[in-house]
Coordinates of C-alpha atoms in Angstrom, one line a residue:
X1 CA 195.9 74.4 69.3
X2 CA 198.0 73.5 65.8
X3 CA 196.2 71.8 63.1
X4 CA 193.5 69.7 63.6
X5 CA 191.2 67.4 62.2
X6 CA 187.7 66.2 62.5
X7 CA 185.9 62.8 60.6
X8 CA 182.5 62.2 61.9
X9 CA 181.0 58.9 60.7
X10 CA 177.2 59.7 60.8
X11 CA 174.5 56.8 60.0
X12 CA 172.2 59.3 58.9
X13 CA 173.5 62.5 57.0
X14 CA 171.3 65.2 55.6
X15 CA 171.5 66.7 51.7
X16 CA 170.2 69.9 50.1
X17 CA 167.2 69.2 47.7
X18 CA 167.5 67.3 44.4
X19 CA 169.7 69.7 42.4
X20 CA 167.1 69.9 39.0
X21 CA 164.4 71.6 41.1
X22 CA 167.4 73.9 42.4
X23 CA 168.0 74.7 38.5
X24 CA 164.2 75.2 37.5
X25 CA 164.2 78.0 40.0
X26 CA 167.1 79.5 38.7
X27 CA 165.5 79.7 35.1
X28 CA 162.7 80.9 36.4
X29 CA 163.4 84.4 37.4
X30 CA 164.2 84.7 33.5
X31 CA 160.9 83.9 32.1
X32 CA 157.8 85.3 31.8
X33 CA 155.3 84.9 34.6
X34 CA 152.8 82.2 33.3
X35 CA 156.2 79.9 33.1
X36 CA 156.8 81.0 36.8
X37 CA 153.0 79.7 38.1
X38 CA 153.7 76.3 36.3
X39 CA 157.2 76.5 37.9
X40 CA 155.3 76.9 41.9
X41 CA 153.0 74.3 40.7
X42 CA 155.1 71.7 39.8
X43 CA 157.1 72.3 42.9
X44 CA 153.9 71.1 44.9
X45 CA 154.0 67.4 43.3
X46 CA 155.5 64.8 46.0
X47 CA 159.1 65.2 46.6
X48 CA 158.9 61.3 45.6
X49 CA 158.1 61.2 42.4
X50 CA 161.5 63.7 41.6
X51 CA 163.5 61.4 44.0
X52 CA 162.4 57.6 42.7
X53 CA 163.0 58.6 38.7
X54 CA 165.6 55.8 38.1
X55 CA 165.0 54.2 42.0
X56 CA 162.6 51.2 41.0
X57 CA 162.6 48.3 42.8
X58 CA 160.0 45.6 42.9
X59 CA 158.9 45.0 46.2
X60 CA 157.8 41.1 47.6
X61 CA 158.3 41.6 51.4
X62 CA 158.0 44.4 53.9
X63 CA 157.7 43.5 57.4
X64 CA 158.1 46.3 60.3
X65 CA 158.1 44.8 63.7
X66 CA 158.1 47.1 66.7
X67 CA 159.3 46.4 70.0
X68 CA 157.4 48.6 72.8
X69 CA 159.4 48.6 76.4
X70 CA 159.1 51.8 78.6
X71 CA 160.8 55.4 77.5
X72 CA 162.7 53.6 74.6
X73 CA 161.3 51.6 71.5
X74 CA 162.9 50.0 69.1
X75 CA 161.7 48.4 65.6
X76 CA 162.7 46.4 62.4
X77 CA 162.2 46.7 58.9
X78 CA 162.2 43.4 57.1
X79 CA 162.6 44.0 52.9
X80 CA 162.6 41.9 50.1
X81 CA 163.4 43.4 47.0
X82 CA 164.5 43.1 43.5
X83 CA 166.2 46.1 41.8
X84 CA 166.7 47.4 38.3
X85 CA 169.7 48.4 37.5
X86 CA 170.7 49.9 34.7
X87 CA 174.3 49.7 32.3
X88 CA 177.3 51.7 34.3
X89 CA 175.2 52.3 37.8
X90 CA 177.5 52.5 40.6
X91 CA 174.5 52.6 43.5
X92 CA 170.6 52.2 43.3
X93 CA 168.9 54.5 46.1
X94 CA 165.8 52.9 47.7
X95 CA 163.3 55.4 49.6
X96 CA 162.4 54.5 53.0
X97 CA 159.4 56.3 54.1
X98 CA 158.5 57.1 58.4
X99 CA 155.9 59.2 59.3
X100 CA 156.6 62.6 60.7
X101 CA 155.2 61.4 64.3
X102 CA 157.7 58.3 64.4
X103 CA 160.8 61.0 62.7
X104 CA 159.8 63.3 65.6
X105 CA 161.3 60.5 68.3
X106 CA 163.9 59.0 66.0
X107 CA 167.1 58.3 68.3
X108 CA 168.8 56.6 65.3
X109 CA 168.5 55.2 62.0
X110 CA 170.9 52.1 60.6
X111 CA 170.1 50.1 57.0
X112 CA 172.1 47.0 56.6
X113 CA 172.5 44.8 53.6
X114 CA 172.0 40.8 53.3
X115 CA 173.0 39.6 50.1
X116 CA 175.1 36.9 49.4
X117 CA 177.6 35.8 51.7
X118 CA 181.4 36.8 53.4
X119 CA 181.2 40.5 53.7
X120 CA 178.2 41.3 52.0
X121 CA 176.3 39.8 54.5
X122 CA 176.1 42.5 56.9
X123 CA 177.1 45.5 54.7
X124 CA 176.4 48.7 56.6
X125 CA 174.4 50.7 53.7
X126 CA 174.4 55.0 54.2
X127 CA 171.0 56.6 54.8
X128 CA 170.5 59.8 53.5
X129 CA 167.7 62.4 55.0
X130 CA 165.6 64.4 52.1
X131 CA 163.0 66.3 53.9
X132 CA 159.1 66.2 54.1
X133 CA 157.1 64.4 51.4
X134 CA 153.9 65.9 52.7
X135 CA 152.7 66.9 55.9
X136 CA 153.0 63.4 57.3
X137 CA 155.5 61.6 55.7
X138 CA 159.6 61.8 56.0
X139 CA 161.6 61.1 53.1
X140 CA 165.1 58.7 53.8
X141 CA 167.1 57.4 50.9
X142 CA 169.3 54.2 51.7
X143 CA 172.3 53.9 49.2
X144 CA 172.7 50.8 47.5
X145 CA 176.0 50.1 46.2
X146 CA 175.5 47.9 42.9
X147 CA 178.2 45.5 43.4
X148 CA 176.4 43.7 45.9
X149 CA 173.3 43.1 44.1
X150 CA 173.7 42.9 40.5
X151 CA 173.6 39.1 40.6
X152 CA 170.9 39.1 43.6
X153 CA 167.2 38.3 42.4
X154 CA 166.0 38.6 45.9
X155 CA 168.0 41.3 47.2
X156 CA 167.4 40.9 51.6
X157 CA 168.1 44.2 53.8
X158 CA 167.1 45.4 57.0
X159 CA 166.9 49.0 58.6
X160 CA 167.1 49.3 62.8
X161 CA 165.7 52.0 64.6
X162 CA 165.4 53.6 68.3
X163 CA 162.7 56.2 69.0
X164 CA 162.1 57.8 72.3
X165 CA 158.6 58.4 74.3
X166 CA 156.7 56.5 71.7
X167 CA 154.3 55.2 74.0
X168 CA 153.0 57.8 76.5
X169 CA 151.2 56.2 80.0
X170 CA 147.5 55.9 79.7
X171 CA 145.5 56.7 82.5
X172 CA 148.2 59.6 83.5
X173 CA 147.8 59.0 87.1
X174 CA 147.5 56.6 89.4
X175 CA 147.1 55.1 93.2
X176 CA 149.6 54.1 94.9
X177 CA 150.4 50.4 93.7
X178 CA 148.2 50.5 91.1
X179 CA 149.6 48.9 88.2
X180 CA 150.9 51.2 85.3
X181 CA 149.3 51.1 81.6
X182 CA 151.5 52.2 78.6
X183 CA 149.6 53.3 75.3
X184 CA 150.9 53.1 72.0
X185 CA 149.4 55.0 68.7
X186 CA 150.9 54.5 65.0
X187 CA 150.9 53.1 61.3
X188 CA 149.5 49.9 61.2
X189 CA 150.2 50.0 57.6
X190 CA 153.0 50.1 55.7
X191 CA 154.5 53.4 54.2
X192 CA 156.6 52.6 51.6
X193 CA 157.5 53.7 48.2
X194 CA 157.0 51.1 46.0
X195 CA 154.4 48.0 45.3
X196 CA 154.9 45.4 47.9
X197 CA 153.2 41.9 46.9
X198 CA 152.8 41.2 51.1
X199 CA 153.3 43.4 53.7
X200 CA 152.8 43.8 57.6
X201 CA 152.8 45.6 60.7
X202 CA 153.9 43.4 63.9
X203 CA 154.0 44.7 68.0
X204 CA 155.7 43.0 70.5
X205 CA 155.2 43.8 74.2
X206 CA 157.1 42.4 77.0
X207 CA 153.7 42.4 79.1
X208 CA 150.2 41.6 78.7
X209 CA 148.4 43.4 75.9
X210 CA 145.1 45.2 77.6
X211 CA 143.2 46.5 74.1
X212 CA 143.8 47.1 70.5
X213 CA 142.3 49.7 68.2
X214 CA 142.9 49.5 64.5
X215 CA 140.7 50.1 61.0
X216 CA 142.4 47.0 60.0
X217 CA 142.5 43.1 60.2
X218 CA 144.2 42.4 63.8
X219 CA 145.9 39.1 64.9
X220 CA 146.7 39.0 68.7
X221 CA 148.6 36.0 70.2
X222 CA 150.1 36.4 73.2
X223 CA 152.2 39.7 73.6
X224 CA 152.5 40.0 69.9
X225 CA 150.0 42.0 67.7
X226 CA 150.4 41.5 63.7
X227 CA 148.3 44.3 61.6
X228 CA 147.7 42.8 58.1
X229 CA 149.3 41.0 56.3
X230 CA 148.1 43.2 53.5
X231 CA 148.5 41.8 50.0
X232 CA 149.4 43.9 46.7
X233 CA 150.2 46.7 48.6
X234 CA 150.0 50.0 46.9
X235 CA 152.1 53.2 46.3
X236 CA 152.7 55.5 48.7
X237 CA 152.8 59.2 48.1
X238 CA 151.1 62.7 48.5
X239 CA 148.2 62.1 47.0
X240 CA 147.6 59.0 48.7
X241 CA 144.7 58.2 51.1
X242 CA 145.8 58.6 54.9
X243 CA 147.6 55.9 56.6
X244 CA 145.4 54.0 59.2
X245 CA 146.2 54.7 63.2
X246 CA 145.8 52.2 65.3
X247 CA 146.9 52.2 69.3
X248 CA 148.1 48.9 71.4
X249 CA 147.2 49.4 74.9
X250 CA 149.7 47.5 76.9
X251 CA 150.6 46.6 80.8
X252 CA 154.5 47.2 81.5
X253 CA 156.0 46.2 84.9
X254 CA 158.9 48.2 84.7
X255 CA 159.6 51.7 85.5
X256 CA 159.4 53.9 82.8
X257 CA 163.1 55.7 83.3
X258 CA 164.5 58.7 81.3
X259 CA 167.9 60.2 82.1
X260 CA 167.0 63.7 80.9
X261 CA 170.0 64.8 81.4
X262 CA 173.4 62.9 81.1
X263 CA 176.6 65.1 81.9
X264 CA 180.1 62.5 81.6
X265 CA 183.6 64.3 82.1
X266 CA 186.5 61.9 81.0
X267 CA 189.6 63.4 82.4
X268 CA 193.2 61.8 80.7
X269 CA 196.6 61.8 82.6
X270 CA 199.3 59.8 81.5
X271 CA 201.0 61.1 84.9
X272 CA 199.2 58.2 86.5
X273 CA 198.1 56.2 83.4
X274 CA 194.8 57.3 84.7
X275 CA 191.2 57.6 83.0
X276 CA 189.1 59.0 85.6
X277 CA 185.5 59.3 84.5
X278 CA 182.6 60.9 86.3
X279 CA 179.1 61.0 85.4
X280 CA 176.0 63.2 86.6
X281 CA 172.7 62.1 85.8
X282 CA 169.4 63.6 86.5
X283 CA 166.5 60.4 86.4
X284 CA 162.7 60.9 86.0
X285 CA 160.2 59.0 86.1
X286 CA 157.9 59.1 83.0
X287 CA 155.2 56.9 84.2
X288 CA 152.0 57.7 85.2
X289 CA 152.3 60.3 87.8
X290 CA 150.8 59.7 91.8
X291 CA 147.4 61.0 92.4
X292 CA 147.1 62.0 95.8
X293 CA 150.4 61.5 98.2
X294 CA 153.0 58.9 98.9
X295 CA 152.3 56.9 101.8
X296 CA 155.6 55.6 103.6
X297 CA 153.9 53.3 105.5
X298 CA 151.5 51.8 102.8
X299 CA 155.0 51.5 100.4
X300 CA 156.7 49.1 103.1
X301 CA 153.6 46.9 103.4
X302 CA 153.3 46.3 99.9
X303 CA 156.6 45.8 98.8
X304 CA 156.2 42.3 101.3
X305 CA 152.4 41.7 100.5
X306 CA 152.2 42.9 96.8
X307 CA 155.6 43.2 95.5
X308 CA 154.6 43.4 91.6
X309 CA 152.2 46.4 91.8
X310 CA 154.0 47.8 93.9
X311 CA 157.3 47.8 92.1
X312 CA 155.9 48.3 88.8
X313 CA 155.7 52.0 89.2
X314 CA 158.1 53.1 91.0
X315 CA 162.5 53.1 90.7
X316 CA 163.9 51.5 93.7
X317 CA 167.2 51.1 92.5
X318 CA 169.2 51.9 88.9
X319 CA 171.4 49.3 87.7
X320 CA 175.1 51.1 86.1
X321 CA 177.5 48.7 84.2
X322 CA 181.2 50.0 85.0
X323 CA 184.2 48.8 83.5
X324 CA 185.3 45.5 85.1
X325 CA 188.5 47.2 86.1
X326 CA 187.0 50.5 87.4
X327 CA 188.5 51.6 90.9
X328 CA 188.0 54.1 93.6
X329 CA 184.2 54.1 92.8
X330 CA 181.8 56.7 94.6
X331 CA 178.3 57.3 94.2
X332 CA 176.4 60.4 95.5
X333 CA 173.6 62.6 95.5
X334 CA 172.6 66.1 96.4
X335 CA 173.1 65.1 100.2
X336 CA 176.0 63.1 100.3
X337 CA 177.3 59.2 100.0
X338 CA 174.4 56.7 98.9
X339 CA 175.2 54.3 101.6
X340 CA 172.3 52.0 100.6
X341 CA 173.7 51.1 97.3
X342 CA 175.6 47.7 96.7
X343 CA 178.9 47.6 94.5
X344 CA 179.6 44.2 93.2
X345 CA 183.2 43.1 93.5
X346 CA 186.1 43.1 90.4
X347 CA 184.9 40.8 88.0
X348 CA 187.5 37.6 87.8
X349 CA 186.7 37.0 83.8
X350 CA 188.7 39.1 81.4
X351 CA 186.1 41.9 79.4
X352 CA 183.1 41.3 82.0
X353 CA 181.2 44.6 83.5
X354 CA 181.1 45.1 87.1
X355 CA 177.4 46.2 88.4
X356 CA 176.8 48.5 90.5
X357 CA 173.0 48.8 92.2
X358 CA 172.4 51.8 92.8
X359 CA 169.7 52.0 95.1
X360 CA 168.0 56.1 96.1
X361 CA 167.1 57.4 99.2
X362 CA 163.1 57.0 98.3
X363 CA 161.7 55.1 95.4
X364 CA 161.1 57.9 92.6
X365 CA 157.3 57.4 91.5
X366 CA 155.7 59.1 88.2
X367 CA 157.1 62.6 88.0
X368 CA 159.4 62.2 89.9
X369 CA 163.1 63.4 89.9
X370 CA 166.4 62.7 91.5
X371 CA 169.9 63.6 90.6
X372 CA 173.0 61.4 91.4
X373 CA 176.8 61.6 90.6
X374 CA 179.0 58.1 89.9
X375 CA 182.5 58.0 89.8
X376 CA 185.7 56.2 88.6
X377 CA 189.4 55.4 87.6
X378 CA 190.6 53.0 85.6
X379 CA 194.4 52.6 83.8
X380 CA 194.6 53.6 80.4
X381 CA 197.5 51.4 79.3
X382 CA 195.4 47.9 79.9
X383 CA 192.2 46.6 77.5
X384 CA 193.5 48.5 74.8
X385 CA 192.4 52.1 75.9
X386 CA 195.1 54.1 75.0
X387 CA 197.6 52.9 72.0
X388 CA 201.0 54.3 71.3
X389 CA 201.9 54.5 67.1
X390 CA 205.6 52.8 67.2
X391 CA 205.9 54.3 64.0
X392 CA 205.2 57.7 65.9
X393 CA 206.3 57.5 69.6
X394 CA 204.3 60.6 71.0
X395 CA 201.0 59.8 69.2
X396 CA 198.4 58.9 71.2
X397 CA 194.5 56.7 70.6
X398 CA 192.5 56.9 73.7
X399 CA 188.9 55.1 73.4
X400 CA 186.3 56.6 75.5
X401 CA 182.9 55.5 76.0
X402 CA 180.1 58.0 74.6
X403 CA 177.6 56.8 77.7
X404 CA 176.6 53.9 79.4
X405 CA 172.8 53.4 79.4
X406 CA 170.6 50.4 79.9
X407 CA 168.2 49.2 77.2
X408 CA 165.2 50.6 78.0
X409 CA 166.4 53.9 79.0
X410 CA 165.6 57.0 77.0
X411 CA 168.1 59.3 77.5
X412 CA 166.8 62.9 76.5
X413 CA 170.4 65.0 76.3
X414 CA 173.9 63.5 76.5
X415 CA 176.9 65.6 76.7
X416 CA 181.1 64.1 76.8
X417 CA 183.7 66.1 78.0
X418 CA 186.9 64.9 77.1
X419 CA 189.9 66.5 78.7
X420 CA 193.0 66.0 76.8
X421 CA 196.7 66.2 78.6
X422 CA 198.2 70.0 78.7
X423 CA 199.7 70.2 75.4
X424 CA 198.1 67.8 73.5
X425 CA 197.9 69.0 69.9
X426 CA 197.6 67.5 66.4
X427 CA 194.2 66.0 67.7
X428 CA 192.2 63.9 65.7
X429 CA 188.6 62.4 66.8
X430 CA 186.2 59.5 64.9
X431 CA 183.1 59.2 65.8
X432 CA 181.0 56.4 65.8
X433 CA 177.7 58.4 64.9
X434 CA 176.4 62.2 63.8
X435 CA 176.0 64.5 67.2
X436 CA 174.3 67.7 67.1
X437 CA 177.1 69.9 68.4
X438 CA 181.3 69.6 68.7
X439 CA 183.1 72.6 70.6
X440 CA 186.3 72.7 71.7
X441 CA 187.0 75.0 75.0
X442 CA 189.9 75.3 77.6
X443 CA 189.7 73.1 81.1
X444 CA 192.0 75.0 83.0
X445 CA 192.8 72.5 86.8
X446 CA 195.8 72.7 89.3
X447 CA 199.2 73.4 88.3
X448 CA 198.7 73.8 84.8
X449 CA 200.4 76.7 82.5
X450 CA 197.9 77.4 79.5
X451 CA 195.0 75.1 80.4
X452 CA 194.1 71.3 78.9
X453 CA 192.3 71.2 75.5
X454 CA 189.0 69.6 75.8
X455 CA 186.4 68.7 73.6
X456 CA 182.4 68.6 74.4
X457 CA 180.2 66.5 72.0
X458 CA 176.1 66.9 72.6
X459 CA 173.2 64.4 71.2
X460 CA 170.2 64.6 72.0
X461 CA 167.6 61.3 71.7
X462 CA 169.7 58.5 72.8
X463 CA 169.2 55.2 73.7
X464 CA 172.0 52.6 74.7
X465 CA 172.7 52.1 70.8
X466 CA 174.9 55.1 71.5
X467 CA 176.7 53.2 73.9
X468 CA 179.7 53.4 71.6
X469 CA 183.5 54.2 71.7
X470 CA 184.9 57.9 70.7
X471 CA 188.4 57.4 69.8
X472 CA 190.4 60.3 69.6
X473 CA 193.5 60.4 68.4
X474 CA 196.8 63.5 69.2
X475 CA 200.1 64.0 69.7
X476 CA 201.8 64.3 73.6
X477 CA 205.7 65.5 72.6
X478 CA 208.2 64.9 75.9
X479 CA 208.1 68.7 76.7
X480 CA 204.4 68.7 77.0
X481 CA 205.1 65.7 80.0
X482 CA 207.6 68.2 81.6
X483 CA 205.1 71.3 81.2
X484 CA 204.3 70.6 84.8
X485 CA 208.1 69.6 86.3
X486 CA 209.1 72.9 84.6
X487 CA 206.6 75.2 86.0
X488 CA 206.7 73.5 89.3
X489 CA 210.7 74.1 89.3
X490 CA 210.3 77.7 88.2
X491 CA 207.9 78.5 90.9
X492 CA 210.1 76.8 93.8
X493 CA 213.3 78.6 92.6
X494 CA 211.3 82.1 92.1
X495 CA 210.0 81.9 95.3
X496 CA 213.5 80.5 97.0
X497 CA 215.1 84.0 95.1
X498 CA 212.4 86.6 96.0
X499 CA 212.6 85.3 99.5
X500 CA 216.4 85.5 99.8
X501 CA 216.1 88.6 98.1
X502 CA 213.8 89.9 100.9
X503 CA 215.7 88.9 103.7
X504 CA 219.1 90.2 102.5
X505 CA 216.9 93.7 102.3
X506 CA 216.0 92.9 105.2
X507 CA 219.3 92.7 107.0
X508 CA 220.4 95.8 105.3

């Protein structure tokens, strides 16, 4: 491979610690040893109080709403606030705090801005990760650029987030068609930074709400839960009294599906204007697991009698969005072709998904497992998936999926496998988020000379937020197309000579 390059466009980026207390250790080892004790001290005060010197903001509104589904949860963070800013600032930080529990499940992170109108209204704004505060608490930063508030009074923002397993099923296992209980446990306070005026905690479920538990003042209407609202909200930091726990005990009707593992190999051939794309994923069910064993019999009888209870439970059939001009589609398992599944037909409106049901050989109850394969071509030169620089005939921009996942699908582990032509080089890929891991390896197939660069991305926590494009970008020069024709050619004519070779010995 020839040069290279890599941009990764992260939402959430880590940093090393604030650089004073980096410099106080470094004196340190120069004084005497009473200076060091104060030093060690000092380093036990909340990481806060270092990172919100010159941060002050005065809170009015903070409203977190959480919506609870199955194996994926998302929530909200509503803030109003008014900054201080002082002469020649280019950027105010505001410090987001999530409690370690919450940070453990975090899929992703997003702050956006709402101030003012045109462009500002939906300014994407760059989280940074600091570390621990104390045991219990995570520290975030979300960078503020000052242009867009200096004339704001009421400056508006919002931060998105996707966690995965948040609520855990609750009793663990069931009968047959009984129906399935979710439990949820977390803040029903606010954790934040600074003084809010109001503040609350709000819990949507998409089914009926069995019990709630909470130290706190507790509205319930409907499927909605609102902790609070808590007025003249205090500081929070290390020395602060605990945050109250509270738990929502809900019913959910839906399976509770996690893709543990999700394998996708994109192979690119400009041969055939070809994207083929093939994805294996293993499914479990995270919902309350079967106590005792799974009557055939009893299944069919209450899938006509009771068909709620007895769907609630248990996956019948996975619904996969494929491009609307995917072709040559097959679906199978460990055994062979899933005959039972349907495959809607090519869509007829332009930019429309085309569904295919995808139904197993047994429904998959609570704990349970099953592994499938899905595959597909489509041409690259239509909907914009591959791009040709006219500025630069034999560059190349291919957009390629990172997964496709439904919304309320946790997916544990995704890995992309993107197999570039023979002889690509010059390769340049943009992400649209941080993954965990980028390697680059060597895909050798049929009738190639040195093997087809591919790259292999890996993120763990997903949800279908990551259901985003990877573009990547390299250059495909004319002799690279005629790598194949040439070794092709070379082999015929070697194999022509050695065997008119052998039978001229032959003769002789």
């Amino acid at each position: 491979m020839e040069a290279r390059t890599l941009r990764r466009w992260p939402s959430v980026r880590r940093v090393n610690p604030p650089a004073h207390k980096m410099r106080v250790f470094s004196i340190c080892s120069a004084v005497p040893i009473f200076y060091l004790c104060i030093t060690v001290l000092l380093s036990f005060l909340p990481i806060s109080v270092c990172c919100a010197e010159g941060n002050f903001w005065t809170q009015s509104q903070y409203t977190k709403t959480l919506n609870l589904g199955g194996a994926a949860a998302h929530f909200e963070i509503d803030i109003t606030a008014t900054p201080s800013v002082k002469a020649g600032q280019e950027s105010i930080n505001y410090d987001l705090y999530l409690s370690k529990a919450e940070n453990d499940l975090l899929s992703s992170l997003r702050a956006y801005l709402h101030a003012g109108g045109g462009e500002t209204s939906n300014h994407e704004l760059e989280i940074l990760y600091l570390g621990p505060v104390d045991d219990d608490t995570i520290h975030y930063e979300v960078n503020v650029p000052v242009r867009y508030v200096v004339d704001e009074k009421n400056v508006k923002f919002v931060i998105h987030g996707a966690t995965v397993h948040q609520s855990e099923p609750f009793p663990r296992s069931i009968q047959q068609s009984e129906r399935q209980l979710l439990l949820w446990k977390g803040d029903v306070m606010p954790r934040t930074a600074y003084v809010t005026k109001e503040a609350s905690v709000i819990v949507h479920t998409s089914d009926s709400i069995m019990n709630v538990t909470a130290p706190v003042k507790t509205t319930k209407s409907q499927n909605k839960i609102t902790f609070g609202p808590y007025q003249d909200l205090a500081v929070y930091n290390g020395k602060s009294a605990a945050i109250p726990q509270g738990s929502v005990h809900y019913l959910y009707s839906k399976p509770v599906i996690t893709y543990v593992d999700y394998d996708r190999q994109v192979q690119i051939s400009h041969w055939g204007d070809n994207l083929a794309t093939e994805d294996h994923i293993w499914v479990r069910n995270d919902g309350p697991k079967l106590k005792g064993h799974f009557n055939r019999a009893q299944n069919m009888l209450n899938l006509y009698s009771s068909p709620l209870s007895e769907r609630m439970s248990q996956i019948l059939s996975l619904p996969i969005m494929l491009p609307a001009d995917s072709k040559d589609v097959y679906f199978v398992d460990a055994v062979g072709n899933v005959s039972t599944s349907r495959l809607a037909a090519t869509p007829s409106v332009a930019g429309s998904l085309r569904r295919l049901e995808l139904t197993p050989r047994f429904p998959i109850l609570g704990g349970w497992n099953y592994t499938f394969t899905v595959g597909w071509n489509q041409p690259m030169s239509t909907n914009g998936r591959a791009r040709v620089n006219p500025l630069k005939p034999w560059r190349i921009r291919v957009a390629v999926p990172f997964l496709l996942s439904p919304k309320a699908v946790a997916v544990d582990e995704a890995t992309l496998r993107i197999v570039l032509p023979e002889g690509a080089r010059d390769i340049d890929i943009t992400l649209p988020f941080s993954v965990d891991s980028l390697t680059e390896e060597i895909f050798p197939t049929y009738l190639d000379t040195i093997g087809r660069p591919t790259f292999v991305l890996k993120r763990t926590k997903c949800t279908f937020r990551e259901s985003k494009m990877v573009y990547i970008e390299y250059t495909l020069p004319w002799l690279a197309h005629m790598r194949k024709v040439f070794a092709v050619s070379i082999a015929a004519l070697t194999i022509y000579f050695v065997s008119a070779l052998l039978r001229k010995q032959s003769k002789l």
